[in-house]
Amino acid sequence: MHSPRLKAARRLNKRAFRQRERAFLAEGPQAVAEAFHCGAQVTDLFVTVPARTRHRDLVAAIAAAGIPVHVVSGEVMDELAQTVTPQGLLAVCGFVDVPLAEVARAVSALVAPRAEPALVALLANVRDPGNAGTVLRTADAAGAHAVVFADASVDPYNGKCVRASAGSLFHLPVVAGTRLEEAVVTLREAGLRIVAADGRAGPSLDDPEVQARLAGPTAWMFGNEAWGLPPELVALADEPVAVPIYGRAESLNLAAAAAVCLYASVRVQRVQGVTGQDGT
């Protein structure tokens, strides 16, 4: 198969073409189903014969929506998916990211009139697509209101990042390519405290005073996998907080640390919310 649509899809494995076309590839039945059911712009579906049989209902629903379905060989799918074990389904989707100002307005609407808890993950120079996608998935699971990919962070539409997000890319607002300083200022003006996850300095996440502050609207800033957040980025935050290490491990990887931090916020926010509803 050498159709123009296939050639266009192949090019989307390169970031420059993704940016030019504002389109990306979502591989696997979960990502394809989430893209389709969550209202993303799906323009083409590529499917192998075995996958068409396994996922008959999904393929039929996509075809019924008027989206072109292209049956391809396993070799072509391997080339498109660029993963060791492709699952036989791959969709071309339009970008889903939103402007930072839109996230700020939504967060401000939560915080200002009702003082409801808000939670955002802010990625600064996060380069590993698997880690970034896992943080996005974790933020979605924790009920965060947005994930911001700032500065030199990986492209959220990188194939590995999309796969690692397990469909979460389509569930919550994602901001891509904003400057970190601008993101910090904008989120702070929207009513969030900026907390830097920094293993080298700051009070421990276990500190009761830290946990009390996490009850408020919070944006967690996470840094590079190898060197974390440099001092000049930590200085942008309202507070650095360290994830405690009780055993002999040198550190947690980024995705694990992000899960600990985000769920620490959620736990405190939810406990406070229940207490407030009870009036105690």
GROMACS .gro file of C-alpha atoms in nm:
model
  280
    1MET     CA    1   0.000   0.000   0.000
    2HIS     CA    2   0.155   0.330  -0.110
    3SER     CA    3  -0.137   0.569  -0.087
    4PRO     CA    4  -0.092   0.940  -0.013
    5ARG     CA    5  -0.267   0.889   0.322
    6LEU     CA    6  -0.018   0.620   0.421
    7LYS     CA    7   0.275   0.837   0.319
    8ALA     CA    8   0.131   1.126   0.521
    9ALA     CA    9   0.087   0.900   0.824
   10ARG     CA   10   0.447   0.775   0.800
   11ARG     CA   11   0.574   1.132   0.816
   12LEU     CA   12   0.400   1.185   1.149
   13ASN     CA   13   0.668   0.979   1.321
   14LYS     CA   14   0.881   1.293   1.295
   15ARG     CA   15   0.811   1.588   1.522
   16ALA     CA   16   0.860   1.850   1.253
   17PHE     CA   17   0.585   1.696   1.040
   18ARG     CA   18   0.356   1.655   1.341
   19GLN     CA   19   0.393   2.024   1.417
   20ARG     CA   20   0.336   2.122   1.056
   21GLU     CA   21   0.026   1.908   1.013
   22ARG     CA   22  -0.093   1.940   1.375
   23ALA     CA   23  -0.158   1.568   1.370
   24PHE     CA   24  -0.013   1.260   1.540
   25LEU     CA   25  -0.044   0.881   1.558
   26ALA     CA   26  -0.230   0.695   1.834
   27GLU     CA   27  -0.144   0.325   1.835
   28GLY     CA   28  -0.330   0.039   1.999
   29PRO     CA   29  -0.698  -0.032   2.069
   30GLN     CA   30  -0.710   0.163   2.395
   31ALA     CA   31  -0.560   0.482   2.252
   32VAL     CA   32  -0.772   0.457   1.937
   33ALA     CA   33  -1.091   0.396   2.134
   34GLU     CA   34  -1.022   0.684   2.373
   35ALA     CA   35  -0.943   0.919   2.085
   36PHE     CA   36  -1.265   0.824   1.906
   37HIS     CA   37  -1.498   0.820   2.206
   38CYS     CA   38  -1.353   1.136   2.366
   39GLY     CA   39  -1.417   1.343   2.057
   40ALA     CA   40  -1.066   1.385   1.919
   41GLN     CA   41  -1.045   1.454   1.549
   42VAL     CA   42  -0.967   1.112   1.399
   43THR     CA   43  -0.901   1.141   1.026
   44ASP     CA   44  -0.781   0.792   0.933
   45LEU     CA   45  -0.763   0.443   1.082
   46PHE     CA   46  -0.505   0.186   0.977
   47VAL     CA   47  -0.576  -0.173   1.077
   48THR     CA   48  -0.438  -0.519   1.011
   49VAL     CA   49  -0.672  -0.806   0.923
   50PRO     CA   50  -0.626  -0.985   1.260
   51ALA     CA   51  -0.686  -0.660   1.453
   52ARG     CA   52  -0.997  -0.587   1.246
   53THR     CA   53  -1.133  -0.924   1.360
   54ARG     CA   54  -1.034  -0.875   1.725
   55HIS     CA   55  -1.174  -0.522   1.747
   56ARG     CA   56  -1.466  -0.556   1.510
   57ASP     CA   57  -1.704  -0.329   1.701
   58LEU     CA   58  -1.453  -0.044   1.735
   59VAL     CA   59  -1.353  -0.060   1.368
   60ALA     CA   60  -1.718  -0.072   1.262
   61ALA     CA   61  -1.805   0.230   1.478
   62ILE     CA   62  -1.519   0.431   1.332
   63ALA     CA   63  -1.615   0.335   0.978
   64ALA     CA   64  -1.980   0.423   1.048
   65ALA     CA   65  -1.866   0.770   1.155
   66GLY     CA   66  -1.735   0.824   0.804
   67ILE     CA   67  -1.367   0.792   0.897
   68PRO     CA   68  -1.159   0.617   0.627
   69VAL     CA   69  -1.041   0.271   0.735
   70HIS     CA   70  -0.732   0.131   0.561
   71VAL     CA   71  -0.638  -0.237   0.588
   72VAL     CA   72  -0.260  -0.277   0.590
   73SER     CA   73  -0.012  -0.561   0.626
   74GLY     CA   74   0.171  -0.640   0.947
   75GLU     CA   75   0.492  -0.505   0.792
   76VAL     CA   76   0.332  -0.171   0.715
   77MET     CA   77   0.185  -0.154   1.066
   78ASP     CA   78   0.530  -0.224   1.213
   79GLU     CA   79   0.668   0.070   1.016
   80LEU     CA   80   0.388   0.303   1.120
   81ALA     CA   81   0.370   0.208   1.487
   82GLN     CA   82   0.746   0.199   1.551
   83THR     CA   83   0.707  -0.027   1.851
   84VAL     CA   84   0.825  -0.383   1.916
   85THR     CA   85   0.479  -0.536   1.936
   86PRO     CA   86   0.221  -0.328   1.747
   87GLN     CA   87  -0.138  -0.411   1.829
   88GLY     CA   88  -0.268  -0.370   1.476
   89LEU     CA   89  -0.471  -0.050   1.516
   90LEU     CA   90  -0.342   0.299   1.453
   91ALA     CA   91  -0.533   0.626   1.417
   92VAL     CA   92  -0.428   0.961   1.276
   93CYS     CA   93  -0.554   1.225   1.519
   94GLY     CA   94  -0.555   1.602   1.530
   95PHE     CA   95  -0.369   1.776   1.811
   96VAL     CA   96  -0.564   1.798   2.136
   97ASP     CA   97  -0.356   2.046   2.338
   98VAL     CA   98  -0.513   2.367   2.465
   99PRO     CA   99  -0.373   2.714   2.534
  100LEU     CA  100  -0.232   2.784   2.879
  101ALA     CA  101  -0.484   3.066   2.918
  102GLU     CA  102  -0.772   2.819   2.882
  103VAL     CA  103  -0.637   2.604   3.164
  104ALA     CA  104  -0.585   2.914   3.378
  105ARG     CA  105  -0.944   3.024   3.326
  106ALA     CA  106  -1.079   2.680   3.417
  107VAL     CA  107  -0.864   2.656   3.729
  108SER     CA  108  -0.948   3.010   3.834
  109ALA     CA  109  -1.319   2.930   3.801
  110LEU     CA  110  -1.269   2.644   4.048
  111VAL     CA  111  -1.053   2.831   4.293
  112ALA     CA  112  -1.194   3.182   4.306
  113PRO     CA  113  -1.567   3.149   4.376
  114ARG     CA  114  -1.586   2.815   4.553
  115ALA     CA  115  -1.234   2.760   4.686
  116GLU     CA  116  -1.241   2.410   4.540
  117PRO     CA  117  -0.915   2.214   4.526
  118ALA     CA  118  -0.729   2.221   4.197
  119LEU     CA  119  -0.429   2.018   4.088
  120VAL     CA  120  -0.193   2.062   3.791
  121ALA     CA  121   0.126   1.881   3.688
  122LEU     CA  122   0.395   2.102   3.536
  123LEU     CA  123   0.676   1.925   3.348
  124ALA     CA  124   1.003   2.117   3.315
  125ASN     CA  125   1.268   1.971   3.082
  126VAL     CA  126   1.125   1.620   3.106
  127ARG     CA  127   1.288   1.442   2.814
  128ASP     CA  128   1.193   1.075   2.844
  129PRO     CA  129   0.866   1.011   2.656
  130GLY     CA  130   0.780   0.701   2.859
  131ASN     CA  131   0.814   0.893   3.186
  132ALA     CA  132   0.619   1.189   3.051
  133GLY     CA  133   0.335   0.967   2.931
  134THR     CA  134   0.325   0.786   3.263
  135VAL     CA  135   0.306   1.117   3.453
  136LEU     CA  136   0.019   1.219   3.225
  137ARG     CA  137  -0.158   0.889   3.300
  138THR     CA  138  -0.094   0.931   3.673
  139ALA     CA  139  -0.224   1.289   3.671
  140ASP     CA  140  -0.539   1.167   3.498
  141ALA     CA  141  -0.584   0.891   3.755
  142ALA     CA  142  -0.534   1.140   4.039
  143GLY     CA  143  -0.802   1.367   3.899
  144ALA     CA  144  -0.566   1.651   3.805
  145HIS     CA  145  -0.711   1.936   3.605
  146ALA     CA  146  -0.427   1.970   3.352
  147VAL     CA  147  -0.073   1.871   3.258
  148VAL     CA  148   0.162   2.136   3.123
  149PHE     CA  149   0.463   2.038   2.907
  150ALA     CA  150   0.699   2.334   2.944
  151ASP     CA  151   1.030   2.443   2.792
  152ALA     CA  152   1.238   2.161   2.649
  153SER     CA  153   1.008   1.882   2.764
  154VAL     CA  154   0.934   1.598   2.526
  155ASP     CA  155   0.663   1.635   2.265
  156PRO     CA  156   0.342   1.492   2.419
  157TYR     CA  157   0.261   1.354   2.072
  158ASN     CA  158   0.576   1.142   2.059
  159GLY     CA  159   0.463   0.784   1.994
  160LYS     CA  160   0.615   0.647   2.316
  161CYS     CA  161   0.455   0.925   2.520
  162VAL     CA  162   0.113   0.862   2.363
  163ARG     CA  163   0.141   0.489   2.434
  164ALA     CA  164   0.258   0.542   2.793
  165SER     CA  165  -0.036   0.772   2.861
  166ALA     CA  166  -0.269   0.477   2.792
  167GLY     CA  167  -0.539   0.703   2.655
  168SER     CA  168  -0.509   0.972   2.922
  169LEU     CA  169  -0.386   1.220   2.661
  170PHE     CA  170  -0.750   1.242   2.552
  171HIS     CA  171  -0.898   1.276   2.903
  172LEU     CA  172  -0.763   1.598   3.051
  173PRO     CA  173  -0.635   1.931   2.921
  174VAL     CA  174  -0.274   1.926   2.801
  175VAL     CA  175  -0.067   2.238   2.736
  176ALA     CA  176   0.234   2.196   2.508
  177GLY     CA  177   0.538   2.412   2.442
  178THR     CA  178   0.484   2.699   2.683
  179ARG     CA  179   0.774   2.869   2.860
  180LEU     CA  180   0.813   2.754   3.219
  181GLU     CA  181   0.832   3.108   3.356
  182GLU     CA  182   0.510   3.200   3.177
  183ALA     CA  183   0.338   2.885   3.304
  184VAL     CA  184   0.443   2.955   3.664
  185VAL     CA  185   0.321   3.316   3.653
  186THR     CA  186  -0.007   3.224   3.483
  187LEU     CA  187  -0.091   2.936   3.717
  188ARG     CA  188  -0.001   3.143   4.023
  189GLU     CA  189  -0.228   3.423   3.904
  190ALA     CA  190  -0.503   3.162   3.863
  191GLY     CA  191  -0.473   3.085   4.234
  192LEU     CA  192  -0.235   2.789   4.249
  193ARG     CA  193   0.071   2.749   4.472
  194ILE     CA  194   0.372   2.623   4.276
  195VAL     CA  195   0.545   2.336   4.456
  196ALA     CA  196   0.876   2.205   4.321
  197ALA     CA  197   0.945   1.835   4.368
  198ASP     CA  198   1.312   1.859   4.462
  199GLY     CA  199   1.494   1.571   4.625
  200ARG     CA  200   1.789   1.786   4.733
  201ALA     CA  201   1.626   2.057   4.939
  202GLY     CA  202   1.313   2.167   5.113
  203PRO     CA  203   1.096   2.011   5.381
  204SER     CA  204   0.981   1.652   5.349
  205LEU     CA  205   0.652   1.558   5.192
  206ASP     CA  206   0.576   1.389   5.524
  207ASP     CA  207   0.596   1.718   5.714
  208PRO     CA  208   0.248   1.792   5.857
  209GLU     CA  209   0.280   2.160   5.769
  210VAL     CA  210   0.362   2.072   5.409
  211GLN     CA  211   0.063   1.842   5.392
  212ALA     CA  212  -0.162   2.111   5.531
  213ARG     CA  213  -0.049   2.349   5.255
  214LEU     CA  214  -0.115   2.082   4.991
  215ALA     CA  215  -0.485   2.104   5.077
  216GLY     CA  216  -0.496   2.422   4.869
  217PRO     CA  217  -0.485   2.455   4.491
  218THR     CA  218  -0.145   2.323   4.382
  219ALA     CA  219   0.070   2.295   4.073
  220TRP     CA  220   0.348   2.038   4.116
  221MET     CA  221   0.663   2.112   3.915
  222PHE     CA  222   0.865   1.808   3.806
  223GLY     CA  223   1.211   1.824   3.653
  224ASN     CA  224   1.443   1.624   3.432
  225GLU     CA  225   1.487   1.252   3.498
  226ALA     CA  226   1.865   1.274   3.534
  227TRP     CA  227   1.930   1.603   3.713
  228GLY     CA  228   1.593   1.710   3.848
  229LEU     CA  229   1.519   2.080   3.883
  230PRO     CA  230   1.818   2.318   3.874
  231PRO     CA  231   1.825   2.590   4.143
  232GLU     CA  232   1.704   2.863   3.907
  233LEU     CA  233   1.386   2.664   3.833
  234VAL     CA  234   1.330   2.570   4.197
  235ALA     CA  235   1.352   2.943   4.272
  236LEU     CA  236   1.043   3.000   4.056
  237ALA     CA  237   0.831   2.789   4.292
  238ASP     CA  238   0.660   2.898   4.610
  239GLU     CA  239   0.813   2.603   4.793
  240PRO     CA  240   1.043   2.307   4.726
  241VAL     CA  241   0.935   1.974   4.874
  242ALA     CA  242   1.140   1.655   4.896
  243VAL     CA  243   1.001   1.303   4.858
  244PRO     CA  244   1.149   1.109   5.151
  245ILE     CA  245   1.363   0.802   5.085
  246TYR     CA  246   1.347   0.558   5.376
  247GLY     CA  247   1.548   0.272   5.227
  248ARG     CA  248   1.881   0.253   5.049
  249ALA     CA  249   1.764   0.358   4.702
  250GLU     CA  250   1.937   0.667   4.571
  251SER     CA  251   1.611   0.814   4.443
  252LEU     CA  252   1.277   0.746   4.280
  253ASN     CA  253   1.237   0.779   3.908
  254LEU     CA  254   1.034   1.070   3.780
  255ALA     CA  255   0.709   0.883   3.721
  256ALA     CA  256   0.716   0.721   4.066
  257ALA     CA  257   0.796   1.050   4.240
  258ALA     CA  258   0.519   1.225   4.050
  259ALA     CA  259   0.271   0.959   4.157
  260VAL     CA  260   0.370   1.003   4.522
  261CYS     CA  261   0.341   1.382   4.505
  262LEU     CA  262   0.016   1.401   4.310
  263TYR     CA  263  -0.157   1.147   4.530
  264ALA     CA  264  -0.030   1.321   4.844
  265SER     CA  265  -0.212   1.632   4.726
  266VAL     CA  266  -0.526   1.443   4.629
  267ARG     CA  267  -0.544   1.261   4.961
  268VAL     CA  268  -0.523   1.585   5.160
  269GLN     CA  269  -0.762   1.769   4.931
  270ARG     CA  270  -1.020   1.492   4.947
  271VAL     CA  271  -0.995   1.454   5.323
  272GLN     CA  272  -1.041   1.829   5.362
  273GLY     CA  273  -1.337   1.822   5.122
  274VAL     CA  274  -1.512   1.546   5.316
  275THR     CA  275  -1.444   1.725   5.644
  276GLY     CA  276  -1.578   2.051   5.504
  277GLN     CA  277  -1.897   1.882   5.386
  278ASP     CA  278  -1.951   1.732   5.728
  279GLY     CA  279  -1.895   2.068   5.891
  280THR     CA  280  -1.626   1.933   6.124
   0.00000   0.00000   0.00000
